Amino acid sequence: MTWAATLDYGRKTKNEDIRPGPLRPANIIRNKFPTYKNGSNGIVIKLADGPEVPPLKEVVAKETEELLDRRQRFSVRELAMKFEKGLNTATLLSKEVKWRQVALLERDILLKNLKSVLESLRGQVTGKTKDEIEESISMVEILAVQLSKREAELIQQKTEVTELAKSLKLASEDAKRIVEEERVNANTEVESARSAVQRVQEALQEHEKMSKRTGKQDMEELKKEVRVARRIKMLHCPSKAMDLENEIKTLRKTFTEKSVDCVNLLKELELHKRLKGNDIPVFDLEGLQCLGSMLHIVCQNGTPMDFSNISVQWFRIHPKESNKEIISGATRPAYAPEPNDVGRYMQAEINFGGETAIAKTAGLVDPDAGLVDYVETLVRKPETEFNVVVLQLNGIDQPKEAVHVLNVGRLRMRLSKGKTVVAKEFYSSSMQLCGVRGGGEAASQAMFWRPRSDLSFAVAFETARERNAAIMLARRFAIDCNVRASASPTCNARGMIFLIHGLFCRSSLQVRVTRLPGEGDGAHWCWMLVPPNSGPTGDPCRALQSERDVVHFSVFHDML
């Protein structure tokens, strides 16, 4: 049985309608799969079906490489999104591989069916048709081999895609974990920042409240200062100030006259007493018996004397007692009382021609009015500055043009000239501080200061009031530091009697110090308050553990 037309693979025939049915599937297969033809020497050649499509493996590798190259430029969140996208792509690729595998299975079945049909037809035809059928069977076998190779490649690609999907899935999980950790850390930092901001806000609110309170206090103080300033301004009108100055001058003049009259009366009374005892004084003390004045030794008959060959020594005499305290360095005919002399008699012993004469004040040295209140005002300040002029440095006279600043602080004293510190020393037991023991009218305004053993100054203040205030203030601060600043070495307190004098009255309390029985460390001291003009007995009020306590007990009087 022969056919009217020949078969030509890849081309249409003129009698295509009478083509036998079993050969039609070959055209169908040729339209769906790569086209092959027989070459020379029986070699099968694959014909080009169109533009070559890159393999799936290369596409996935290229995308993975681009993802790895760009991962440094993405944030954690973007990286997680990319991983999610890659995971979805891998899933789609896996599904595509499955679909292709299904297609391969269908192709295998079709090829098997086609081969079985062709083999059944080969036994039924002869001649040229049989050769064509055998050629078709060989092509089907070659196509089956190609499909098996393609299937192996797809299986390998499937394995690689599966591994890539697993790695992408792990990377996605890691990215999610990193994102979660970063989110937790960010939340922690945000909470800590919120708490810090809250603390700062609370501190600012507290600061604002304190500022408001302090501002109100400052405002009240400013109002008080303004009221005081207005009052001072009203009081310091030119006419009122002139009237006050005239009144003060009149009061001072009257006070001076009354003081002189009182001193003269006391001197006459003392002279009358001495005349009764045939003890006529040769010398007398001239000057006001008050703090800030000068006492001069003069002859009783009024004749001038040369004191160059006469030795003089000044003493402090406690009232109601016969004991006297020597004033170290006071060996000149003139003496300016200092705060230590308040409430005591001043006595000068004059040795001339082998004889000793005594000149004594008629009354106690009076305090300076308002000095205690002034010192109490200065004590409230941490330090006070006084303008002074250095008269002597280590006993050598100095030029008096430069003005220095004496700073009296709570812990130390400092003498400076501009920004240059001349002397600076903390309070200590070796520091000596007292009035100048010299003559001249400026002695009442001068002070002697020895900060240490190799350095001493004699400085002059603007007024006698400032000089006395500086001495009292320095001794007060020294007491606060448990130091006693004095003008002479500390004397032994054993058996001494200290007196506490009132600043505004002539009365006093007598303090008698006695040593109670005991040997060595068992002995201690006791002081008793004794009213004036009383006997030698008194009520013990306190036991002093050492002589140092006894010495410190007298500091109160030294301060006044």
CSV table of N, CA and C in Angstrom, one decimal, residues 214-230:
chain,number,residue,atom,x,y,z
A,214,THR,N,13.3,81.6,95.4
A,214,THR,CA,14.4,82.4,95.7
A,214,THR,C,14.2,83.8,95.1
A,215,GLY,N,13.5,83.8,93.9
A,215,GLY,CA,13.2,85.1,93.3
A,215,GLY,C,12.3,86.0,94.2
A,216,LYS,N,11.3,85.3,94.8
A,216,LYS,CA,10.5,86.0,95.8
A,216,LYS,C,11.3,86.5,97.0
A,217,GLN,N,12.2,85.7,97.5
A,217,GLN,CA,13.0,86.1,98.6
A,217,GLN,C,13.9,87.3,98.2
A,218,ASP,N,14.5,87.1,97.0
A,218,ASP,CA,15.4,88.2,96.5
A,218,ASP,C,14.6,89.5,96.3
A,219,MET,N,13.4,89.3,95.8
A,219,MET,CA,12.5,90.5,95.6
A,219,MET,C,12.2,91.2,97.0
A,220,GLU,N,11.9,90.3,98.0
A,220,GLU,CA,11.6,90.9,99.3
A,220,GLU,C,12.8,91.6,99.9
A,221,GLU,N,14.0,91.0,99.7
A,221,GLU,CA,15.2,91.6,100.2
A,221,GLU,C,15.5,92.9,99.4
A,222,LEU,N,15.3,92.9,98.1
A,222,LEU,CA,15.4,94.1,97.3
A,222,LEU,C,14.5,95.2,97.8
A,223,LYS,N,13.2,94.8,98.1
A,223,LYS,CA,12.3,95.8,98.6
A,223,LYS,C,12.7,96.4,99.9
A,224,LYS,N,13.2,95.5,100.8
A,224,LYS,CA,13.7,96.0,102.0
A,224,LYS,C,14.9,97.0,101.8
A,225,GLU,N,15.8,96.6,100.9
A,225,GLU,CA,17.0,97.4,100.7
A,225,GLU,C,16.5,98.8,100.0
A,226,VAL,N,15.5,98.7,99.2
A,226,VAL,CA,15.0,100.0,98.6
A,226,VAL,C,14.4,100.8,99.7
A,227,ARG,N,13.6,100.2,100.6
A,227,ARG,CA,13.0,101.0,101.7
A,227,ARG,C,14.1,101.6,102.5
A,228,VAL,N,15.1,100.8,102.8
A,228,VAL,CA,16.2,101.4,103.6
A,228,VAL,C,16.9,102.5,102.9
A,229,ALA,N,17.1,102.3,101.6
A,229,ALA,CA,17.8,103.3,100.8
A,229,ALA,C,17.0,104.6,100.7
A,230,ARG,N,15.6,104.4,100.6
A,230,ARG,CA,14.8,105.6,100.6
A,230,ARG,C,14.8,106.3,101.9
